Amino acid sequence: MDIEDKVKEILQFVFELSEEHDVTSYSVDTVDEWDSIKQVAIITALENEFEQFIEIETAEQLTSYTKIINYLGN
Amino acid sequence: MGTNLKPLDSISYLEASRIVANHNLSEKIDYLLASSCQLEKLEVFIKAHSIKNGFLSNYKLLAFNTLNQYLMSADNATNHVFLLFPWDLCPALDWRLGVSNDNLAIEDYIKQASQFLSRFSQIGNKKIIYFDFDIPPSLLSLSSKQLLKSKLIELVVANNILLGDSKKFSLSSYLSFGCPFPSNSLSVAANQIVQQLQSKPLNKKVLITDFDNVMWRGVIGEDGLDGIQHQAYGTGYIHYIYQTYLKKLKNAGILIAGVTRNDEQLAHAPFKSGAMPFKKDDFVAIMASYNAKSSQIIALSEQLNLPLDSFVFVDDNPLELEEVSNRCPQVECITFPKKEEEFILFLENVAGYFDIKQITQEDINRTQMYKARAAAVTPSTESGADLTDFLASLNMQIRVKYCTQENSTRPIQLINKTNQFNANGIRIKPEDAENILDEDRQLISFGLSDKYGDHGEIAVLLFDENKCLKNFVMSCRVFQRRVEFFILLWIYQNMSIKELNILFNETEKNLPFREFLSEVGASKDQGTEVVINLQQFFNKHTKIIELFSVISD
């Protein structure tokens, strides 16, 4: 699975969406359900799947699909 | 009490999420998961491990840092699982408070810890797991710090508290999120919680052990007596240690039985030299057969008149473990580790099922007493559990390679060393290997990988110019995966062969191949050939194709 597929699946699971649901435009600004609890779940998933620790300052910035992809791509 | 952890049962976040999304269970266990830390990160892993163990976890969490308040008025009717850390036992050891300026002695810390633990005595329904995570340098001497940690462990063990896996502590995660578990150890921690909920009994009486790659490194049927390793050096070392541990268990009254997919002669051969620490006489029984291991275990249980829930089964092959676990869920199945660094945790896991505090004369004589009963066991021919769902979950990939002269070395080696799944035992001589592909012969090899890793090249076919199969071999490492069935289907689909002729010869060791021929309905043709009607076979077994995806080399 590539990075984008994994991130999509993570967001679909955290927000309880089907695998067809397009999450590429998801962000904390556009999705009401994206709260601090969801943020912790997303960061946990990213750390586990990509085997890295994400510092809290960075974790607070990863608030959209695009930002997550850009961060992991670097 | 040792750790009761299954070392290899660690799953990723996405694996856990898929398990949670796709279950159809309804049985719930309600409980309170109580800790002074934030445990939300564990949620998906706890849910997934619970589902893997056949139930749904319906738990509540305490609010962060409210454990002490809760203990003042804990509800006795509630099922509890407590996770404790050094800073719960001794508040001065909490990283979040910085390094304490108090000059407490070790005895003072232990007194605090004892007082804290005494608060649990009034709580009825509880399981407690203690994680011996690292502590701040509140004691200025390193040796005092180590002594304090070991005394805290001694105290919790004396209070019948389970020790959790403490190798991974994340100070960053604890300081930032209040959760001391790093993301790559959440699965392990969650698994320990779930195992505690299931309360496996510690009074096992029988340990059943596999042989190949468990009692020794290697496969006796392929590597031979000189190729297997079980000495106190080199690659056989952990197997040597394992055997010495089995000896200790046997001398303490635990019955040790062997179950192996080999014929009897082959299974007994390594013990003849007397060089191994565990002797043939130390076994209460050795069950050697090519049939399902679950059937052998059930037969032994009946003969010894001991219930299946008093059995522990050790094997390195996840398929065998799954088969036994499916058919005999009461048997505790434990994976023998492939890596040496997992061996200590494996031994602790096994030890957790044999809570031996004293040994009597009756214990010492137990194996002898049961041997007469066990001698009456005959290998069962019953088929085992249906593994179709499990096989589908393995994500097996087959790599098909039409070999050239240049890359024929490994396939020829496989033909020359495989004994059990071998159509005729015919070897390729060196002078013939050099022109193996002359006269329009085709050499085709199959490699296999799955979620457990790459198994390398595992099967080889050598066709002559008339598309008669002169050699058909498959490694016994991949038995039970239906690879041999898939190969027949592949031949039908890709080689335009409707009736497959195979050069067959019965050898001393190729019983597995003979049983395969019987299972696929092969019939005798002229001379030394057998024939398989691939069209009929395809019609009957098409579904097996779905278990594999194919990559061509």
PDB file of C-alpha atoms in Angstrom, chain B residues 379-543:
ATOM      1  CA  PRO B 379      -2.116 -42.018  15.002  1.00  0.00           C
ATOM      2  CA  SER B 380      -5.511 -40.698  14.042  1.00  0.00           C
ATOM      3  CA  THR B 381      -6.427 -40.461  10.366  1.00  0.00           C
ATOM      4  CA  GLU B 382      -9.137 -37.893  10.930  1.00  0.00           C
ATOM      5  CA  SER B 383      -8.934 -34.726   8.911  1.00  0.00           C
ATOM      6  CA  GLY B 384      -8.353 -31.529  10.819  1.00  0.00           C
ATOM      7  CA  ALA B 385     -10.019 -28.124  10.951  1.00  0.00           C
ATOM      8  CA  ASP B 386     -11.023 -26.358   7.747  1.00  0.00           C
ATOM      9  CA  LEU B 387      -8.374 -23.710   7.203  1.00  0.00           C
ATOM     10  CA  THR B 388      -9.888 -22.006   4.139  1.00  0.00           C
ATOM     11  CA  ASP B 389     -10.634 -18.707   5.905  1.00  0.00           C
ATOM     12  CA  PHE B 390      -7.247 -18.672   7.555  1.00  0.00           C
ATOM     13  CA  LEU B 391      -5.480 -19.435   4.271  1.00  0.00           C
ATOM     14  CA  ALA B 392      -7.366 -16.582   2.611  1.00  0.00           C
ATOM     15  CA  SER B 393      -6.110 -14.204   5.295  1.00  0.00           C
ATOM     16  CA  LEU B 394      -2.475 -15.069   4.530  1.00  0.00           C
ATOM     17  CA  ASN B 395      -2.442 -13.012   1.266  1.00  0.00           C
ATOM     18  CA  MET B 396      -0.344 -15.698  -0.436  1.00  0.00           C
ATOM     19  CA  GLN B 397       1.542 -14.667  -3.553  1.00  0.00           C
ATOM     20  CA  ILE B 398       3.006 -17.195  -5.972  1.00  0.00           C
ATOM     21  CA  ARG B 399       5.945 -16.269  -8.222  1.00  0.00           C
ATOM     22  CA  VAL B 400       6.111 -18.434 -11.308  1.00  0.00           C
ATOM     23  CA  LYS B 401       9.448 -18.705 -13.069  1.00  0.00           C
ATOM     24  CA  TYR B 402      10.196 -20.433 -16.361  1.00  0.00           C
ATOM     25  CA  CYS B 403      13.794 -21.309 -15.579  1.00  0.00           C
ATOM     26  CA  THR B 404      16.718 -20.813 -17.893  1.00  0.00           C
ATOM     27  CA  GLN B 405      19.963 -22.768 -17.703  1.00  0.00           C
ATOM     28  CA  GLU B 406      21.477 -19.839 -15.810  1.00  0.00           C
ATOM     29  CA  ASN B 407      18.929 -19.762 -13.004  1.00  0.00           C
ATOM     30  CA  SER B 408      18.280 -23.468 -12.712  1.00  0.00           C
ATOM     31  CA  THR B 409      20.654 -24.106  -9.794  1.00  0.00           C
ATOM     32  CA  ARG B 410      18.270 -23.566  -6.899  1.00  0.00           C
ATOM     33  CA  PRO B 411      15.357 -25.489  -8.525  1.00  0.00           C
ATOM     34  CA  ILE B 412      17.679 -28.440  -9.193  1.00  0.00           C
ATOM     35  CA  GLN B 413      18.849 -28.300  -5.564  1.00  0.00           C
ATOM     36  CA  LEU B 414      15.216 -28.495  -4.470  1.00  0.00           C
ATOM     37  CA  ILE B 415      14.667 -31.566  -6.670  1.00  0.00           C
ATOM     38  CA  ASN B 416      17.758 -33.191  -5.194  1.00  0.00           C
ATOM     39  CA  LYS B 417      17.055 -32.548  -1.532  1.00  0.00           C
ATOM     40  CA  THR B 418      13.271 -32.930  -1.258  1.00  0.00           C
ATOM     41  CA  ASN B 419      12.155 -36.327  -0.021  1.00  0.00           C
ATOM     42  CA  GLN B 420       8.610 -36.218   1.244  1.00  0.00           C
ATOM     43  CA  PHE B 421       6.639 -34.361  -1.434  1.00  0.00           C
ATOM     44  CA  ASN B 422       8.535 -35.883  -4.328  1.00  0.00           C
ATOM     45  CA  ALA B 423       6.893 -37.764  -7.186  1.00  0.00           C
ATOM     46  CA  ASN B 424       9.631 -40.342  -7.644  1.00  0.00           C
ATOM     47  CA  GLY B 425      12.820 -39.556  -5.722  1.00  0.00           C
ATOM     48  CA  ILE B 426      14.765 -39.210  -8.977  1.00  0.00           C
ATOM     49  CA  ARG B 427      17.760 -36.896  -8.576  1.00  0.00           C
ATOM     50  CA  ILE B 428      19.394 -34.740 -11.231  1.00  0.00           C
ATOM     51  CA  LYS B 429      23.037 -35.721 -11.654  1.00  0.00           C
ATOM     52  CA  PRO B 430      25.565 -32.909 -12.133  1.00  0.00           C
ATOM     53  CA  GLU B 431      26.276 -33.933 -15.738  1.00  0.00           C
ATOM     54  CA  ASP B 432      22.525 -33.824 -16.509  1.00  0.00           C
ATOM     55  CA  ALA B 433      22.061 -30.521 -14.729  1.00  0.00           C
ATOM     56  CA  GLU B 434      24.285 -28.831 -17.281  1.00  0.00           C
ATOM     57  CA  ASN B 435      21.784 -29.516 -20.048  1.00  0.00           C
ATOM     58  CA  ILE B 436      18.600 -29.728 -18.067  1.00  0.00           C
ATOM     59  CA  LEU B 437      16.639 -27.806 -20.680  1.00  0.00           C
ATOM     60  CA  ASP B 438      17.794 -29.781 -23.720  1.00  0.00           C
ATOM     61  CA  GLU B 439      15.277 -31.670 -25.843  1.00  0.00           C
ATOM     62  CA  ASP B 440      12.531 -29.121 -25.178  1.00  0.00           C
ATOM     63  CA  ARG B 441      12.302 -29.813 -21.462  1.00  0.00           C
ATOM     64  CA  GLN B 442      10.711 -27.157 -19.277  1.00  0.00           C
ATOM     65  CA  LEU B 443      11.815 -26.356 -15.749  1.00  0.00           C
ATOM     66  CA  ILE B 444       9.297 -24.248 -13.826  1.00  0.00           C
ATOM     67  CA  SER B 445       9.741 -23.077 -10.261  1.00  0.00           C
ATOM     68  CA  PHE B 446       7.241 -21.568  -7.847  1.00  0.00           C
ATOM     69  CA  GLY B 447       8.104 -19.118  -5.088  1.00  0.00           C
ATOM     70  CA  LEU B 448       5.778 -18.239  -2.234  1.00  0.00           C
ATOM     71  CA  SER B 449       5.405 -15.225   0.008  1.00  0.00           C
ATOM     72  CA  ASP B 450       2.653 -14.389   2.454  1.00  0.00           C
ATOM     73  CA  LYS B 451       2.040 -12.127   5.402  1.00  0.00           C
ATOM     74  CA  TYR B 452       4.663 -14.026   7.408  1.00  0.00           C
ATOM     75  CA  GLY B 453       7.401 -13.348   4.862  1.00  0.00           C
ATOM     76  CA  ASP B 454       9.072 -14.705   1.756  1.00  0.00           C
ATOM     77  CA  HIS B 455       9.443 -18.503   1.769  1.00  0.00           C
ATOM     78  CA  GLY B 456      11.642 -18.529  -1.342  1.00  0.00           C
ATOM     79  CA  GLU B 457      11.345 -21.136  -4.075  1.00  0.00           C
ATOM     80  CA  ILE B 458       9.163 -23.929  -2.736  1.00  0.00           C
ATOM     81  CA  ALA B 459       8.125 -26.127  -5.654  1.00  0.00           C
ATOM     82  CA  VAL B 460       9.616 -27.258  -8.947  1.00  0.00           C
ATOM     83  CA  LEU B 461       8.246 -29.002 -12.040  1.00  0.00           C
ATOM     84  CA  LEU B 462      10.354 -30.587 -14.779  1.00  0.00           C
ATOM     85  CA  PHE B 463       8.417 -31.435 -17.940  1.00  0.00           C
ATOM     86  CA  ASP B 464       9.796 -33.493 -20.816  1.00  0.00           C
ATOM     87  CA  GLU B 465       9.113 -32.713 -24.484  1.00  0.00           C
ATOM     88  CA  ASN B 466       5.789 -34.599 -24.289  1.00  0.00           C
ATOM     89  CA  LYS B 467       4.668 -32.518 -21.321  1.00  0.00           C
ATOM     90  CA  CYS B 468       5.000 -35.474 -18.992  1.00  0.00           C
ATOM     91  CA  LEU B 469       6.062 -34.400 -15.506  1.00  0.00           C
ATOM     92  CA  LYS B 470       9.432 -36.033 -14.819  1.00  0.00           C
ATOM     93  CA  ASN B 471       9.940 -34.330 -11.479  1.00  0.00           C
ATOM     94  CA  PHE B 472       7.423 -32.714  -9.157  1.00  0.00           C
ATOM     95  CA  VAL B 473       8.720 -31.616  -5.763  1.00  0.00           C
ATOM     96  CA  MET B 474       7.470 -29.258  -3.078  1.00  0.00           C
ATOM     97  CA  SER B 475       9.094 -28.154   0.175  1.00  0.00           C
ATOM     98  CA  CYS B 476       7.432 -29.542   3.306  1.00  0.00           C
ATOM     99  CA  ARG B 477       7.665 -26.027   4.778  1.00  0.00           C
ATOM    100  CA  VAL B 478       4.546 -25.113   2.812  1.00  0.00           C
ATOM    101  CA  PHE B 479       2.412 -28.184   3.488  1.00  0.00           C
ATOM    102  CA  GLN B 480      -1.257 -27.500   4.228  1.00  0.00           C
ATOM    103  CA  ARG B 481      -1.371 -24.310   2.191  1.00  0.00           C
ATOM    104  CA  ARG B 482      -2.891 -26.064  -0.851  1.00  0.00           C
ATOM    105  CA  VAL B 483       0.034 -24.900  -2.980  1.00  0.00           C
ATOM    106  CA  GLU B 484       0.219 -28.296  -4.687  1.00  0.00           C
ATOM    107  CA  PHE B 485      -3.455 -27.993  -5.604  1.00  0.00           C
ATOM    108  CA  PHE B 486      -2.867 -24.520  -6.963  1.00  0.00           C
ATOM    109  CA  ILE B 487       0.018 -25.803  -9.094  1.00  0.00           C
ATOM    110  CA  LEU B 488      -2.262 -28.342 -10.763  1.00  0.00           C
ATOM    111  CA  LEU B 489      -4.796 -25.597 -11.483  1.00  0.00           C
ATOM    112  CA  TRP B 490      -2.046 -23.373 -12.849  1.00  0.00           C
ATOM    113  CA  ILE B 491      -0.846 -26.147 -15.176  1.00  0.00           C
ATOM    114  CA  TYR B 492      -4.379 -26.596 -16.476  1.00  0.00           C
ATOM    115  CA  GLN B 493      -4.865 -22.864 -17.077  1.00  0.00           C
ATOM    116  CA  ASN B 494      -1.455 -22.069 -18.539  1.00  0.00           C
ATOM    117  CA  MET B 495      -0.097 -25.141 -20.269  1.00  0.00           C
ATOM    118  CA  SER B 496      -3.113 -26.466 -22.182  1.00  0.00           C
ATOM    119  CA  ILE B 497      -2.823 -29.846 -20.482  1.00  0.00           C
ATOM    120  CA  LYS B 498      -6.107 -31.622 -19.797  1.00  0.00           C
ATOM    121  CA  GLU B 499      -4.629 -34.886 -18.563  1.00  0.00           C
ATOM    122  CA  LEU B 500      -1.383 -34.669 -16.651  1.00  0.00           C
ATOM    123  CA  ASN B 501       0.996 -37.610 -16.739  1.00  0.00           C
ATOM    124  CA  ILE B 502       3.439 -37.816 -13.847  1.00  0.00           C
ATOM    125  CA  LEU B 503       6.394 -40.164 -13.571  1.00  0.00           C
ATOM    126  CA  PHE B 504       5.715 -41.782 -10.193  1.00  0.00           C
ATOM    127  CA  ASN B 505       7.698 -44.092  -7.985  1.00  0.00           C
ATOM    128  CA  GLU B 506       6.953 -45.030  -4.388  1.00  0.00           C
ATOM    129  CA  THR B 507       9.923 -44.301  -2.106  1.00  0.00           C
ATOM    130  CA  GLU B 508      10.508 -44.823   1.612  1.00  0.00           C
ATOM    131  CA  LYS B 509       9.845 -41.185   2.343  1.00  0.00           C
ATOM    132  CA  ASN B 510       7.287 -39.902  -0.180  1.00  0.00           C
ATOM    133  CA  LEU B 511       4.107 -40.808   1.678  1.00  0.00           C
ATOM    134  CA  PRO B 512       2.895 -37.161   1.511  1.00  0.00           C
ATOM    135  CA  PHE B 513       3.078 -37.289  -2.306  1.00  0.00           C
ATOM    136  CA  ARG B 514       1.234 -40.608  -2.413  1.00  0.00           C
ATOM    137  CA  GLU B 515      -1.508 -39.174  -0.213  1.00  0.00           C
ATOM    138  CA  PHE B 516      -1.715 -36.173  -2.522  1.00  0.00           C
ATOM    139  CA  LEU B 517      -2.194 -38.463  -5.538  1.00  0.00           C
ATOM    140  CA  SER B 518      -4.945 -40.250  -3.685  1.00  0.00           C
ATOM    141  CA  GLU B 519      -6.612 -36.983  -2.723  1.00  0.00           C
ATOM    142  CA  VAL B 520      -6.615 -35.644  -6.289  1.00  0.00           C
ATOM    143  CA  GLY B 521      -7.911 -38.869  -7.787  1.00  0.00           C
ATOM    144  CA  ALA B 522      -4.846 -39.852  -9.770  1.00  0.00           C
ATOM    145  CA  SER B 523      -5.057 -43.156 -11.609  1.00  0.00           C
ATOM    146  CA  LYS B 524      -2.372 -45.527 -12.749  1.00  0.00           C
ATOM    147  CA  ASP B 525      -1.406 -45.239 -16.386  1.00  0.00           C
ATOM    148  CA  GLN B 526       1.021 -47.359 -18.311  1.00  0.00           C
ATOM    149  CA  GLY B 527       4.285 -48.347 -16.722  1.00  0.00           C
ATOM    150  CA  THR B 528       5.431 -45.984 -14.018  1.00  0.00           C
ATOM    151  CA  GLU B 529       3.135 -43.078 -14.811  1.00  0.00           C
ATOM    152  CA  VAL B 530       0.020 -41.852 -13.076  1.00  0.00           C
ATOM    153  CA  VAL B 531      -2.571 -39.604 -14.654  1.00  0.00           C
ATOM    154  CA  ILE B 532      -4.576 -36.752 -13.209  1.00  0.00           C
ATOM    155  CA  ASN B 533      -7.611 -35.492 -15.099  1.00  0.00           C
ATOM    156  CA  LEU B 534      -6.944 -31.766 -14.740  1.00  0.00           C
ATOM    157  CA  GLN B 535     -10.254 -30.716 -16.271  1.00  0.00           C
ATOM    158  CA  GLN B 536     -12.220 -32.599 -13.612  1.00  0.00           C
ATOM    159  CA  PHE B 537      -9.816 -31.385 -10.964  1.00  0.00           C
ATOM    160  CA  PHE B 538     -10.277 -27.783 -12.117  1.00  0.00           C
ATOM    161  CA  ASN B 539     -14.065 -28.051 -12.034  1.00  0.00           C
ATOM    162  CA  LYS B 540     -13.948 -29.375  -8.483  1.00  0.00           C
ATOM    163  CA  HIS B 541     -11.317 -27.089  -6.959  1.00  0.00           C
ATOM    164  CA  THR B 542     -11.563 -23.748  -8.804  1.00  0.00           C
ATOM    165  CA  LYS B 543     -12.014 -21.865  -5.547  1.00  0.00           C
TER     166      LYS B 543
END
